[in-house]
Coordinates of C-alpha atoms in Angstrom, one line a residue:
Chain A
M5 CA -6.1 7.6 -6.3
S6 CA -9.1 5.5 -7.4
D7 CA -7.6 4.4 -10.8
A8 CA -4.2 3.0 -9.9
I9 CA -1.8 4.0 -12.6
K10 CA 1.5 2.3 -12.9
H11 CA 4.8 3.8 -13.2
E12 CA 8.0 2.7 -14.5
C13 CA 10.4 2.6 -11.6
G14 CA 12.7 4.1 -9.3
L15 CA 16.5 4.3 -9.0
A16 CA 19.0 4.3 -6.2
F17 CA 22.7 4.8 -6.7
I18 CA 25.4 4.8 -4.0
R19 CA 29.2 5.2 -4.3
L20 CA 31.2 4.7 -1.1
R21 CA 34.1 7.2 -1.2
K22 CA 36.1 5.5 1.6
S23 CA 37.3 2.2 2.5
F24 CA 35.1 -0.2 4.4
S25 CA 37.3 0.4 7.6
H26 CA 36.2 4.0 7.5
Y27 CA 32.5 3.1 7.7
L28 CA 33.2 0.5 10.6
K29 CA 35.1 3.2 12.6
E30 CA 32.6 6.0 11.9
Y31 CA 29.3 4.3 11.9
G32 CA 30.0 1.0 13.7
T33 CA 29.4 -1.3 10.7
V34 CA 31.0 -2.2 7.4
M35 CA 27.4 -2.7 6.3
W36 CA 26.8 1.1 6.3
G37 CA 26.5 1.3 2.6
L38 CA 24.2 -1.6 2.1
N39 CA 21.9 -0.3 4.9
K40 CA 21.7 2.9 3.2
L41 CA 20.9 1.3 -0.1
Y42 CA 18.0 -0.6 1.7
L43 CA 16.7 2.6 3.1
L44 CA 17.0 4.5 -0.1
M45 CA 15.0 1.8 -2.0
E46 CA 12.4 1.3 0.7
K47 CA 11.8 5.1 0.9
Q48 CA 10.9 4.9 -2.9
H49 CA 8.9 1.8 -2.7
N50 CA 5.9 3.9 -4.0
R51 CA 7.8 3.8 -7.4
G52 CA 7.6 -0.1 -8.0
Q53 CA 6.3 -3.0 -6.1
D54 CA 6.5 -5.8 -8.6
G55 CA 10.3 -6.3 -8.5
A56 CA 13.6 -5.1 -7.5
G57 CA 17.3 -5.6 -8.3
I58 CA 20.7 -4.7 -7.0
A59 CA 24.0 -4.7 -8.6
A60 CA 27.3 -4.2 -6.6
I61 CA 30.8 -3.6 -7.8
K62 CA 33.8 -4.2 -5.6
L63 CA 36.8 -1.9 -6.4
N64 CA 40.4 -3.0 -6.4
V65 CA 39.7 -6.8 -6.3
E66 CA 42.7 -9.1 -7.1
P67 CA 42.5 -10.4 -10.7
G68 CA 40.5 -13.6 -11.0
H69 CA 38.2 -12.7 -8.0
P70 CA 34.6 -11.9 -8.9
F71 CA 33.8 -8.1 -8.5
M72 CA 30.3 -7.7 -10.1
H73 CA 27.3 -9.2 -8.4
R74 CA 23.7 -9.0 -9.1
I75 CA 20.4 -10.1 -7.5
R76 CA 16.9 -9.6 -8.6
S77 CA 13.5 -10.6 -7.4
A78 CA 9.9 -10.4 -8.6
Q79 CA 8.4 -11.7 -5.5
P80 CA 6.0 -9.6 -3.5
Q81 CA 8.0 -7.4 -1.1
A82 CA 10.9 -7.8 -3.5
I83 CA 13.1 -5.2 -1.7
G84 CA 12.8 -7.0 1.5
A85 CA 13.5 -10.4 -0.2
L86 CA 16.7 -9.1 -1.7
F87 CA 18.1 -7.8 1.4
Q88 CA 17.0 -10.8 3.4
N89 CA 19.0 -12.8 0.9
I90 CA 22.1 -10.7 1.6
A91 CA 21.4 -10.8 5.4
E92 CA 21.5 -14.6 5.3
E93 CA 24.8 -14.7 3.6
V94 CA 26.2 -12.4 6.4
N95 CA 24.4 -14.5 9.1
E96 CA 25.9 -17.7 7.8
L97 CA 29.2 -16.1 7.7
T98 CA 29.1 -14.5 11.2
K99 CA 27.5 -17.8 12.9
Y100 CA 30.9 -19.4 13.3
N101 CA 33.1 -16.3 13.1
P102 CA 31.4 -13.6 14.9
E103 CA 34.7 -11.6 15.1
I104 CA 34.7 -11.3 11.3
V105 CA 32.5 -8.2 11.3
N106 CA 35.4 -6.2 12.7
H107 CA 37.6 -7.0 9.8
P108 CA 36.4 -5.0 6.7
G109 CA 38.9 -6.8 4.4
L110 CA 37.5 -10.2 5.1
M111 CA 34.0 -9.1 5.0
K112 CA 34.5 -7.6 1.6
G113 CA 36.0 -10.8 0.4
H114 CA 33.2 -12.9 1.7
V115 CA 30.1 -10.9 1.4
K116 CA 29.1 -10.7 -2.3
F117 CA 27.2 -7.5 -2.2
L118 CA 29.7 -5.6 -0.1
G119 CA 30.9 -3.3 -2.9
E120 CA 31.8 0.2 -3.0
L121 CA 29.5 0.9 -6.1
L122 CA 25.8 0.0 -5.4
L123 CA 23.0 0.3 -8.0
G124 CA 19.4 -0.5 -6.9
H125 CA 16.2 -0.5 -8.9
L126 CA 12.5 -0.8 -8.2
R127 CA 10.1 -2.0 -10.8
Y128 CA 6.4 -1.9 -11.8
G129 CA 5.8 -4.7 -14.3
T130 CA 4.6 -2.6 -17.1
Q131 CA 6.8 -3.7 -19.9
G132 CA 7.7 -7.3 -20.6
K133 CA 6.4 -10.1 -18.5
N134 CA 6.5 -9.8 -14.9
N135 CA 9.2 -12.1 -13.8
A136 CA 12.8 -11.6 -12.3
E137 CA 14.3 -11.9 -15.8
F138 CA 12.8 -8.5 -16.7
C139 CA 14.0 -6.8 -13.5
H140 CA 16.8 -4.3 -13.7
P141 CA 19.8 -4.1 -13.4
F142 CA 20.7 -5.8 -16.7
L143 CA 24.3 -7.0 -17.0
K144 CA 26.7 -7.6 -19.8
R145 CA 29.9 -9.2 -18.6
H146 CA 33.0 -10.4 -20.2
T147 CA 33.2 -14.0 -19.1
M148 CA 31.3 -16.9 -17.7
T149 CA 34.2 -18.4 -16.1
T150 CA 33.5 -16.8 -12.8
P151 CA 29.8 -17.4 -12.3
T152 CA 29.1 -15.0 -9.5
W153 CA 25.4 -14.3 -10.1
R154 CA 22.4 -16.0 -9.0
Chain B
M24 CA 21.1 -18.3 -15.6
P25 CA 21.0 -17.0 -19.2
S26 CA 23.5 -14.3 -20.1
L27 CA 22.2 -11.3 -22.2
S28 CA 25.3 -11.8 -24.3
K29 CA 25.8 -14.7 -26.6
K30 CA 29.6 -14.0 -26.9
A31 CA 30.3 -15.1 -23.4
Y32 CA 34.1 -15.6 -23.9
Y33 CA 34.8 -12.4 -25.7
D34 CA 36.8 -9.9 -23.6
Y35 CA 34.8 -6.7 -23.3
P36 CA 34.1 -4.5 -20.3
D37 CA 31.5 -5.4 -17.8
L38 CA 28.4 -3.2 -17.4
A39 CA 25.3 -3.1 -15.3
L40 CA 22.5 -0.7 -16.1
A41 CA 19.2 0.0 -14.4
G42 CA 16.7 2.9 -14.9
N43 CA 13.4 4.6 -14.6
F44 CA 12.5 5.2 -18.2
N45 CA 10.8 4.4 -21.3
L46 CA 12.1 4.7 -24.9
V47 CA 10.0 5.1 -27.9
N48 CA 12.7 4.3 -30.5
T49 CA 13.7 0.9 -29.4
E50 CA 13.2 -0.8 -32.8
E51 CA 15.2 2.0 -34.5
L52 CA 18.0 1.4 -32.0
F53 CA 18.3 -2.3 -32.6
A54 CA 18.1 -1.6 -36.4
K55 CA 21.0 0.9 -36.0
L56 CA 23.0 -1.8 -34.3
G57 CA 22.2 -4.3 -36.9
I58 CA 20.7 -6.6 -34.2
E59 CA 17.6 -8.7 -34.8
P60 CA 16.2 -8.4 -31.3
G61 CA 15.1 -11.9 -29.7
P62 CA 11.7 -12.4 -28.1
F63 CA 13.2 -11.2 -24.8
Q64 CA 15.0 -8.2 -26.1
K65 CA 12.0 -7.1 -28.0
Q66 CA 10.1 -6.5 -24.9
S67 CA 12.7 -4.5 -23.2
D68 CA 14.0 -1.0 -24.0
L69 CA 16.7 -1.6 -21.4
A70 CA 17.9 -4.4 -23.5
A71 CA 18.3 -2.0 -26.5
M72 CA 20.1 0.7 -24.3
M73 CA 22.3 -1.9 -22.9
E74 CA 23.4 -3.0 -26.3
I75 CA 24.1 0.4 -27.5
V76 CA 26.0 1.7 -24.5
H77 CA 27.9 -1.3 -24.3
K78 CA 28.9 -1.2 -28.0
H79 CA 30.3 2.3 -27.5
L80 CA 32.1 1.2 -24.4
V81 CA 33.7 -1.7 -26.2
D82 CA 34.9 0.9 -28.8
A83 CA 36.3 3.3 -26.2
D84 CA 38.0 0.5 -24.5
E85 CA 39.7 -0.5 -27.8
A86 CA 40.6 3.2 -28.3
S87 CA 42.1 3.6 -24.9
P88 CA 42.3 0.3 -22.8
A89 CA 43.9 1.9 -19.8
K90 CA 41.1 4.4 -19.3
P91 CA 38.1 4.3 -21.6
D92 CA 36.5 7.7 -21.7
I93 CA 33.0 7.1 -20.2
K94 CA 32.1 10.8 -20.8
N95 CA 32.5 10.5 -24.5
V96 CA 30.6 7.2 -24.5
L97 CA 27.6 8.8 -22.8
K98 CA 27.9 11.8 -25.2
E99 CA 27.7 9.6 -28.2
V100 CA 25.0 7.3 -26.9
I101 CA 22.4 9.5 -25.1
P102 CA 21.5 11.7 -28.0
Q103 CA 20.3 8.6 -29.9
F104 CA 17.6 7.8 -27.2
D105 CA 14.0 9.2 -27.7
G106 CA 12.1 9.0 -24.5
G107 CA 12.1 10.0 -20.9
F108 CA 14.9 8.5 -18.8
T109 CA 16.8 8.4 -15.6
V110 CA 19.4 5.6 -15.8
G111 CA 22.1 4.5 -13.5
G112 CA 25.1 2.4 -14.6
V113 CA 28.2 0.8 -13.1
T114 CA 31.2 -0.6 -15.1
G115 CA 33.7 -3.3 -14.2
D116 CA 36.2 -0.7 -14.2
G117 CA 34.6 0.8 -11.1
V118 CA 33.1 3.9 -12.8
G119 CA 29.6 4.8 -11.9
F120 CA 27.2 7.2 -13.7
V121 CA 23.8 8.5 -13.7
F122 CA 22.2 10.4 -16.7
R123 CA 18.9 12.1 -17.3
D124 CA 17.0 12.9 -20.4
P125 CA 17.4 16.3 -22.2
H126 CA 13.9 17.4 -21.3
G127 CA 14.3 16.4 -17.7
I128 CA 11.1 14.3 -18.1
R129 CA 12.0 11.7 -15.5
P130 CA 13.4 13.1 -12.0
C131 CA 16.8 12.7 -10.7
Y132 CA 18.5 14.1 -7.5
Y133 CA 21.9 13.6 -6.1
Y134 CA 23.8 14.3 -3.0
V135 CA 27.5 14.4 -2.3
D136 CA 29.6 14.4 1.0
D137 CA 33.1 13.1 1.9
D138 CA 31.8 9.5 2.6
V139 CA 29.3 9.0 -0.1
I140 CA 27.8 10.0 -3.6
V141 CA 24.1 9.2 -3.9
A142 CA 21.5 9.6 -6.6
A143 CA 17.9 8.7 -6.6
S144 CA 14.5 9.3 -8.2
E145 CA 13.2 11.3 -5.2
R146 CA 14.8 14.1 -3.2
A147 CA 12.8 13.3 0.0
A148 CA 14.1 9.6 -0.1
I149 CA 17.8 11.0 -0.1
R150 CA 17.0 13.5 2.7
T151 CA 15.6 10.9 4.9
T152 CA 18.1 8.2 4.3
F153 CA 21.1 10.4 4.8
N154 CA 19.4 13.0 7.1
V155 CA 20.3 16.0 5.1
G156 CA 18.7 19.4 4.2
E157 CA 16.4 20.3 1.2
N158 CA 19.2 22.3 -0.4
E159 CA 22.0 19.8 0.2
V160 CA 20.3 17.4 -2.3
K161 CA 20.7 18.8 -5.7
E162 CA 18.6 18.1 -8.8
L163 CA 20.5 16.4 -11.7
M164 CA 19.7 18.9 -14.4
P165 CA 18.2 17.6 -17.9
G166 CA 20.8 16.3 -20.3
N167 CA 23.4 16.0 -17.5
A168 CA 25.4 13.1 -16.1
L169 CA 26.8 12.5 -12.8
I170 CA 30.0 10.5 -13.3
V171 CA 31.9 9.0 -10.5
H172 CA 35.5 8.0 -11.4
E173 CA 37.3 5.0 -10.2
D174 CA 39.2 7.1 -7.6
G175 CA 36.0 8.5 -6.0
S176 CA 36.1 12.0 -7.7
F177 CA 33.0 13.1 -9.5
E178 CA 31.8 15.5 -12.2
I179 CA 28.6 16.6 -13.5
E180 CA 28.9 16.9 -17.1
A181 CA 26.3 18.0 -20.0
V182 CA 26.1 14.9 -22.1
V183 CA 23.2 15.9 -24.3
G184 CA 22.3 19.5 -25.1
P185 CA 19.4 20.5 -22.8
K186 CA 16.2 20.9 -24.6
E187 CA 13.0 22.8 -23.5
R188 CA 12.4 21.6 -19.9
K189 CA 9.4 19.3 -19.7
A190 CA 9.5 17.5 -16.4
C191 CA 6.7 15.2 -15.8
S192 CA 3.9 17.0 -14.0
F193 CA 2.4 13.6 -12.9
E194 CA 5.4 13.0 -10.6
R195 CA 4.1 16.0 -8.7
I196 CA 0.3 15.3 -8.8
Y197 CA 0.7 11.6 -7.9
F198 CA 3.7 9.6 -8.4
S199 CA 6.4 10.9 -6.1
R200 CA 5.8 10.6 -2.4
G201 CA 4.0 13.6 -0.7
S202 CA 6.5 14.0 1.9
D203 CA 8.8 16.1 -0.4
E204 CA 8.9 19.7 0.9
K205 CA 8.1 21.2 -2.5
I206 CA 5.7 18.5 -3.8
Y207 CA 3.7 18.8 -0.6
K208 CA 3.1 22.6 -1.3
E209 CA 2.4 21.9 -4.9
R210 CA -0.3 19.3 -4.1
K211 CA -1.9 21.7 -1.7
A212 CA -1.9 24.4 -4.4
L213 CA -3.7 22.1 -6.8
G214 CA -6.5 21.6 -4.3
F215 CA -6.6 25.2 -3.5
N216 CA -6.7 26.1 -7.1
L217 CA -10.1 24.2 -7.5
S218 CA -11.7 26.5 -4.8
E219 CA -13.5 29.0 -7.1
Q220 CA -15.0 26.2 -9.4
V221 CA -16.2 24.4 -6.2
L222 CA -17.9 27.4 -4.8
N223 CA -19.7 28.1 -8.0
A224 CA -20.7 24.5 -8.2
I225 CA -22.2 24.4 -4.7
D226 CA -23.6 27.8 -5.1
F227 CA -21.5 29.1 -2.2
D228 CA -23.6 27.0 0.3
L229 CA -21.1 25.8 2.6
K230 CA -23.7 25.2 5.3
N231 CA -25.0 22.2 3.4
T232 CA -21.8 20.8 1.9
I233 CA -19.4 18.1 3.3
F234 CA -15.8 17.8 1.9
S235 CA -13.7 14.8 1.7
Y236 CA -11.1 12.9 -0.3
I237 CA -10.4 9.6 -1.9
P238 CA -7.6 8.0 0.1
N239 CA -4.8 8.1 0.3
T240 CA -2.7 10.2 -2.2
A241 CA -5.5 13.0 -2.7
E242 CA -5.3 13.8 1.1
V243 CA -2.7 16.6 0.6
A244 CA -4.7 18.3 -2.3
F245 CA -7.7 17.9 0.0
L246 CA -5.9 20.2 2.6
G247 CA -5.3 22.8 -0.1
L248 CA -8.9 22.8 -1.0
Q249 CA -10.0 23.0 2.6
K250 CA -7.7 26.1 3.0
G251 CA -9.6 27.7 0.0
M252 CA -13.0 27.0 1.5
Q253 CA -11.8 28.4 4.9
M254 CA -10.5 31.5 3.3
Y255 CA -13.8 32.3 1.6
L256 CA -15.6 31.4 4.9
N257 CA -13.4 33.9 6.7
K258 CA -14.0 36.6 4.1
I259 CA -17.7 36.2 4.5
K260 CA -17.5 36.2 8.4
T261 CA -15.5 39.5 8.4
E262 CA -17.9 41.1 6.0
R263 CA -20.8 40.0 8.0
I264 CA -19.4 41.1 11.3
L265 CA -18.4 44.5 9.8
S266 CA -22.0 44.9 8.5
W267 CA -23.2 44.7 12.0
G268 CA -21.8 47.8 13.2
K269 CA -22.3 47.8 17.0
D270 CA -25.4 45.6 16.7
Y271 CA -24.1 42.4 18.2
D272 CA -23.7 40.6 21.4
E273 CA -21.2 37.8 22.6
E274 CA -23.6 35.0 21.6
K275 CA -24.1 36.4 18.0
L276 CA -20.4 36.9 17.5
E277 CA -19.6 33.5 18.8
E278 CA -21.9 31.8 16.5
M279 CA -20.4 33.6 13.6
I280 CA -16.8 32.9 14.4
S281 CA -17.4 29.3 15.3
R282 CA -18.6 28.5 11.8
R283 CA -16.4 25.8 10.1
I284 CA -15.9 24.1 6.8
R285 CA -17.5 20.6 7.2
V286 CA -15.0 17.9 6.6
G287 CA -15.3 14.2 7.1
K288 CA -13.6 11.0 6.3
I289 CA -16.3 9.6 4.1
A290 CA -14.5 7.3 1.8
I291 CA -12.3 4.5 2.9
K292 CA -10.1 2.3 0.8
D293 CA -10.7 -1.3 1.6
V294 CA -8.9 -4.4 0.8
K295 CA -9.2 -5.7 -2.7
M296 CA -12.1 -8.0 -2.6
R297 CA -11.6 -11.2 -4.3
T298 CA -14.0 -12.0 -7.1
F299 CA -14.1 -15.7 -6.4
I300 CA -17.2 -16.1 -8.5
T301 CA -16.8 -14.8 -12.0
E302 CA -20.5 -14.4 -13.0
D303 CA -21.1 -10.6 -13.7
A304 CA -23.7 -9.9 -10.9
S305 CA -21.3 -11.4 -8.3
R306 CA -18.3 -9.6 -9.7
N307 CA -20.0 -6.3 -9.7
E308 CA -21.1 -6.7 -6.1
M309 CA -17.5 -7.4 -5.0
V310 CA -15.9 -4.8 -7.2
Q311 CA -18.2 -2.2 -5.5
H312 CA -16.8 -2.9 -2.1
V313 CA -13.1 -1.8 -3.0
Y314 CA -14.2 1.4 -1.1
D315 CA -16.4 1.7 1.9
I316 CA -18.1 4.7 3.4
T317 CA -18.5 6.2 6.9
Y318 CA -22.3 6.1 7.8
G319 CA -24.0 9.1 9.4
T320 CA -21.7 11.7 8.0
V321 CA -24.2 13.1 5.5
R322 CA -27.6 14.6 6.1
P323 CA -29.8 12.6 3.5
G324 CA -31.4 14.9 0.9
I325 CA -29.7 18.0 2.4
D326 CA -25.8 17.8 2.0
T327 CA -23.8 17.8 -1.1
I328 CA -20.7 15.8 -0.9
V329 CA -17.5 17.1 -2.4
I330 CA -14.9 14.6 -2.8
I331 CA -11.4 15.1 -4.4
D332 CA -9.2 12.5 -6.1
D333 CA -5.7 13.2 -7.9
S334 CA -7.0 12.1 -11.3
I335 CA -9.5 10.2 -13.3
V336 CA -8.1 7.9 -15.9
R337 CA -10.5 5.2 -16.8
G338 CA -13.3 6.2 -14.3
T339 CA -14.3 2.6 -13.6
T340 CA -13.6 2.6 -9.9
L341 CA -15.6 5.7 -9.6
K342 CA -18.6 4.2 -11.6
Q343 CA -18.3 0.8 -10.0
S344 CA -17.5 1.4 -6.5
I345 CA -17.2 5.1 -5.1
I346 CA -20.2 6.7 -6.6
K347 CA -22.5 3.7 -5.7
M348 CA -21.1 3.8 -2.3
L349 CA -21.4 7.4 -1.7
A350 CA -25.0 7.3 -2.9
R351 CA -25.8 5.1 -0.1
L352 CA -25.5 8.1 2.2
Q353 CA -28.3 9.8 0.1
P354 CA -26.6 13.1 -0.5
K355 CA -28.3 15.7 -2.5
K356 CA -25.6 15.8 -5.0
I357 CA -22.0 14.3 -5.5
L358 CA -19.3 16.6 -6.8
I359 CA -16.2 14.7 -7.9
L360 CA -13.0 16.8 -8.1
S361 CA -9.8 15.9 -10.0
S362 CA -6.7 17.6 -8.9
A363 CA -5.2 16.7 -12.4
P364 CA -6.6 17.9 -15.6
Q365 CA -8.4 15.6 -18.0
I366 CA -6.1 12.6 -19.2
R367 CA -6.6 12.7 -22.9
Y368 CA -3.6 11.2 -24.5
P369 CA -1.3 8.3 -23.7
D370 CA 2.0 8.6 -21.9
C371 CA 5.1 7.1 -23.5
Y372 CA 7.8 8.3 -21.2
G373 CA 7.5 5.9 -18.2
I374 CA 3.9 6.1 -17.1
D375 CA 1.7 3.0 -17.9
M376 CA -1.2 4.9 -19.6
S377 CA -1.0 3.8 -23.2
K378 CA -4.4 2.9 -24.7
M379 CA -6.8 5.5 -26.0
G380 CA -9.9 3.4 -25.1
D381 CA -8.6 3.4 -21.5
F382 CA -9.2 7.1 -21.1
I383 CA -12.7 8.3 -20.0
A384 CA -11.9 11.8 -21.4
F385 CA -11.2 10.2 -24.9
N386 CA -14.3 8.1 -24.7
A387 CA -16.3 11.0 -23.6
A388 CA -15.0 13.1 -26.6
V389 CA -15.8 10.3 -28.9
E390 CA -19.3 10.0 -27.5
I391 CA -19.9 13.7 -27.9
L392 CA -18.9 13.3 -31.6
K393 CA -21.4 10.5 -32.0
D394 CA -24.2 12.6 -30.3
R395 CA -23.5 15.2 -32.8
G396 CA -23.4 12.8 -35.8
Q397 CA -19.7 13.7 -36.4
E398 CA -18.2 10.3 -35.8
N399 CA -17.0 10.5 -39.4
L400 CA -14.2 12.6 -38.1
L401 CA -12.8 9.5 -36.4
H402 CA -12.5 7.6 -39.7
E403 CA -11.1 10.5 -41.5
L404 CA -8.4 10.8 -38.9
W405 CA -7.8 7.1 -39.1
Q406 CA -7.3 7.3 -42.8
Q407 CA -4.8 10.3 -42.3
C408 CA -2.9 8.3 -39.8
K409 CA -2.6 5.4 -42.2
D410 CA -1.4 7.7 -45.0
L411 CA 1.2 9.2 -42.6
K412 CA 2.2 5.8 -41.5
A413 CA 2.7 4.7 -45.1
Q414 CA 5.0 7.6 -45.7
N415 CA 6.8 7.0 -42.4
L416 CA 5.7 10.5 -41.1
L417 CA 3.6 9.3 -38.2
H418 CA 5.8 11.3 -35.8
T419 CA 5.0 14.7 -37.4
E420 CA 1.7 15.7 -36.0
N421 CA -0.7 14.6 -33.3
L422 CA -3.7 14.0 -35.2
V423 CA -5.8 12.9 -32.0
Q424 CA -5.8 16.5 -30.9
K425 CA -8.5 17.1 -33.5
I426 CA -10.9 14.8 -31.8
Y427 CA -11.0 17.3 -28.9
K428 CA -11.2 20.5 -30.9
S429 CA -14.9 20.7 -31.2
S430 CA -15.8 20.3 -27.5
T431 CA -15.0 22.5 -24.6
S432 CA -13.5 21.2 -21.5
T433 CA -16.7 21.6 -19.6
E434 CA -18.6 19.7 -22.1
I435 CA -16.1 16.8 -21.9
A436 CA -16.3 17.0 -18.0
N437 CA -20.1 16.8 -18.2
K438 CA -20.1 13.9 -20.6
I439 CA -17.6 12.0 -18.2
A440 CA -19.9 12.8 -15.2
E441 CA -22.7 11.1 -17.2
M442 CA -20.6 8.2 -18.2
I443 CA -19.6 7.4 -14.6
T444 CA -23.0 7.7 -13.0
P445 CA -24.6 4.4 -12.7
K446 CA -28.1 3.9 -14.1
D447 CA -30.9 4.7 -11.6
L448 CA -28.5 6.4 -9.1
G449 CA -31.3 8.9 -8.5
L450 CA -29.0 11.9 -7.7
P451 CA -26.9 14.2 -9.8
V452 CA -23.1 13.7 -10.2
Q453 CA -20.8 16.5 -11.3
V454 CA -17.1 16.3 -12.2
I455 CA -14.7 19.3 -12.1
F456 CA -11.2 19.0 -13.4
Q457 CA -8.1 21.2 -12.8
S458 CA -7.4 23.6 -15.6
I459 CA -4.0 23.2 -17.4
E460 CA -3.3 26.9 -16.5
D461 CA -3.8 26.2 -12.8
L462 CA -1.7 23.0 -13.1
H463 CA 1.1 25.0 -14.4
K464 CA 0.7 27.6 -11.7
A465 CA 0.8 24.9 -8.8
C466 CA 3.8 23.0 -10.4
P467 CA 5.9 25.6 -12.1
N468 CA 9.0 23.4 -12.5
N469 CA 7.1 20.5 -14.1
L470 CA 5.4 21.8 -17.2
G471 CA 5.4 18.5 -18.9
D472 CA 1.8 18.0 -19.7
W473 CA 1.5 15.9 -22.8
Y474 CA -1.1 13.4 -21.4
F475 CA -3.4 16.5 -20.8
T476 CA -2.5 18.7 -24.0
G477 CA -1.2 16.2 -26.5
N478 CA 2.0 18.4 -26.9
Y479 CA 4.6 15.8 -26.8
P480 CA 8.4 17.0 -26.2
T481 CA 9.8 14.4 -28.6
P482 CA 8.8 13.3 -32.1
G483 CA 8.4 9.7 -30.9
G484 CA 5.3 11.0 -28.9
N485 CA 3.3 11.8 -31.8
R486 CA 4.0 8.6 -33.4
V487 CA 2.9 6.9 -30.2
V488 CA -0.4 8.8 -29.9
N489 CA -1.3 8.3 -33.5
Q490 CA -0.5 4.6 -33.3
A491 CA -2.5 4.4 -30.2
F492 CA -5.5 5.9 -32.0
M493 CA -5.0 3.5 -34.9
N494 CA -4.9 0.5 -32.5
Y495 CA -8.2 1.8 -31.0
M496 CA -9.8 2.0 -34.4
E497 CA -8.6 -1.4 -35.2
G498 CA -9.9 -2.8 -31.9
K499 CA -6.3 -3.8 -30.9
N500 CA -5.8 -3.9 -27.3
E501 CA -2.1 -3.1 -27.2
R502 CA 0.3 -0.3 -26.5
G503 CA 1.2 2.3 -29.2
Y504 CA 4.9 1.7 -28.6

């Protein structure tokens, strides 16, 4: 392709149907779903390299605890940047509690993006300005009292 | 961080949306909701989609707080969108959904097993990520939604009556990754389908022709073209050998069967050169070096170079870089192939091709009109557009199609060749495009071809193309939507 044409985006949607302990047992990690999301997004990187975003929903969360999280980036290598961010949170957590990775419930409570419902997006900056604010997913939430997003 | 909602403390359901799409009736949607979009929202059709999905979700939540009916929400909302879309959403209730436009313009695939439910824009991405077979990944059909309930059960539901399938053919030509089983075959067929035109253009002289491609995405189409050439050569070999009767020896036979199609990696995509000095002469020098060539591949003055690309939009890179570079090899002739037909009209369903003046095919058609002293047609059509717009009827007819009426496809291709040939090149350049019929034969499930034919599947398309033409006539460098 000599004339680069830009394209509006790619989508990655994942719903884990079992509890996190299942993925730990079957695949050796509670991070299985997030790893798959990363792969699914990178394997579609041709569909957008100007930005990326992820939203995660945790199911059956105690009232008052945050259950919806989102992260977006318009940096170069945006997909990598998002997952780097998630990895840092996990690394920070496991630094002093290496055993925590074997406790799905604790992991779910501590790792923001360890949700059962995952929505990923890749973006080419064709519409609107090219900054993170224009990256999907967009959110509408009912309260600002639990500021859970970055 | 700013919230999209000003009513931060009002209790309504949480929602996240993301998609691959473009809507052409964003303004209409905002008007319907009685929202005066802010400067941020104005630039985003997702913001409009968000507002309308959310509004209906709130209504559903009020009607049935225990379990708002997401299916009904989607059924109410989606028919209001004009555009091409694949959108995914998740709600705070733990419901997930993915829906696709009724023409199937944008692609969507899904996969389900006991552990996971997945949806994505490309089938091969799902296959690789979950290591599953071609037929285990299903296409989410046009107008359908995949809905995953809070308990992990799922259903596929028609949420908007399917309309004539018009899946985007550009996904197959260029956008989706060529590692997909079907796309790979289709791209090869696109190259193969050009064979006859190419043989005619080189006067069947395979001996003095070298074939190559413009990296990287055109590589698969090139393989198809190579196959077409090989089949022709094999046919000739068989005919010759049969004509010999018994009059041959080992050497003669060996010479005949060892004849090959000459292929080479002639063009190389290079790093983007920085134009650190902005003066024109310096800039042109650097722009030229976006591509490089392999030296010694062409016999000067003897060989014709045939080089295939997946499409020609603006033609600027061909003119400023590729053709100049190829000419350094001093071929007898350069033949450029496009595995896509001529791009004549803007896209408004998710591909960023929106300005008439950006299309070399359009500029060529305008040049032809000027050559013939018929440029008055442009002004007549402009006036007709203005009249339609005044009556709010811009969506009723694609007037730009009339600009192409009086020229044949070959005349436009020849004019394009003229326009992309730098002055004083000293050798002929010819351009050959895929025909629309051959495109459809190669990609039978993706018949969406509005950027080639001007036949838009939704009324918003006509409005966009007419508006794009008006912008062109008014010298406005902005999108038609």
